[in-house]
Amino acid sequence: MKEVRLRFAPSPTGYLHIGGLRTALYNYLYAMQQKGSFLLRIEDTDRSRFVEGAIENLIHELHWAGVENNEGVTLTEDEVSEIGNCAPYIQSERVKEGIYDEYIDQLLKSGDAYYCFCSKERIDAVKDQQRADGKMPKYDGLCRGISLEDARKRVAEGEEHVIRLKLPANKDVVFEDVIKGKITINTDDMDDQVLIKSDGFPTYHFAVVVDDHLMNITHVVRGDEWISSTPKHILIYQAFGWDIPKYIHLPTVLNKSGKKLSKRNDDVSVEDFREKGYLPEALINYLALVGWSPKTNDEILSMEELIEQFTFDRVQKSGAVFDVDKLDWVNSHYIKKLGIKEFSEKVKPYLVNAGFIDGDISEDKLQFIAKTFQDSLSKLSDIVPQSRFLFEDMEMEEDGKKLMDDNAKVLRDAFVEELNGIDEVDEEFSKGVMKKIQKKTGIKGKNLFMPVRAMISGNLHGPELANIIEILGKDKLLERLKKLD
Ligand code: GLU
């Protein structure tokens, strides 16, 4: 049986989009399930969109998420490197090696492609006229009639040109998308696609077909914004007489308002999610469910379970909603499951960056602080707002202020007295002090706990009171208690 080979083929335009990660993930899941190959190819033929460092960034984010390719571009000690028999896997490198030259030559000779010398101004004018006439704007095919011999002469003389695909007239191009079903587009509704640009670089459309063929790709899994390009690709395959891969177009990732995720309104880059403290296992688990559901309706799935259960026939046809609240829920599940050592190491940078703790804090202390918040975080960075009251001067909230009556003063005095009787707050003290205050004052229950909590944390809600007392320590507690006069 033929080896199943899938690829993720991003353009290095700066960052990995969360929808791109989902595409990569579905490719990966299927390839791993079928014991096939998952390769990473970089499509950088649009030089105007190239961003320095973007390739490294893409690979870094994919690998952070655990979506590891076994072929193509990878990182070795932070440097881009390549593995596999189809190298190079970066299209600009393939251009340098002249890989596309022989294939375009083949299409020119067979008459499936032609040189076009029309200026941009002329084409714009043609399209303006077509629009005015209520027609679909497209190239009018003026250069189709130039013989290859004449065209080559003009090219040799240095005349500026592109190379276009010569579409057959009025032909239905039909393909069966694995998710969307049968799709038919007529060539009259298509344009003579540019295959080679005036800078000599192939367009995406030409390079993607040549490369998918040369890399023996069996399944093309990509976002559904590419559906309208697929007939062009199929015509190129047909012109070469090559086998056409299976096409699988994934539903667009939408935000909760049903709009395409946009940088302006939403977090869109994987980096944003990583930096906010989403765990890779959680992000992957949730992303898998954006547009797909397992038969069992389970919501918590490891990568191994996803590989086992993933099928394209359970991918929905349209609009998949990315719900950050749901992601938060999944993430908090994974955060709660972390061992305390691992968890405290993960939250440490957030606490250090906020200036709450020193980098050389003892492991015990760090773990105690971390544990105090572990069950209440949706993402690691939440520890900063949630623990701020412990490390910075706090403002008392209005609800708390209302409780600052004579009763509170009695509690305050009792608490201060207890603190004056010790050198340092330890576990025994922090766990026992409320009971002592209760005995001393006769105040109990809510009337005891709420005012004390408000006095030392500024808030009526939050983590365990004993933990707050232990983390604050004697001096800070006294300072806060004495604020009440
Ligand atoms: N380079 C295209 C992109 O940036 C890949 C589309 C495809 O997978 O064919 O999304």
Coordinates of C-alpha atoms and ligand atoms in Angstrom, one line a residue, residues 7 9-11 43 204 208 221-222 226, ligand 1:
R7 CA 2.3 18.2 4.7
A9 CA 3.0 24.3 4.1
P10 CA 2.8 27.7 5.8
S11 CA 4.1 30.9 4.4
E43 CA 6.1 28.3 1.0
Y204 CA 2.0 29.6 -4.8
V208 CA 2.3 23.9 -4.5
V221 CA -5.4 19.1 4.2
R222 CA -5.7 22.9 4.4
W226 CA -8.1 27.5 -0.7
Ligands
GLU1 N1 1.2 28.4 1.8 C1 -0.2 28.3 2.0 C2 -0.6 29.0 3.2 O1 0.1 29.8 3.7 C3 -0.5 26.8 2.0 C4 -1.8 26.4 1.4 C5 -1.8 24.9 1.2 O2 -1.7 24.2 2.1 O3 -1.9 24.5 0.0 O4 -1.6 28.8 3.9

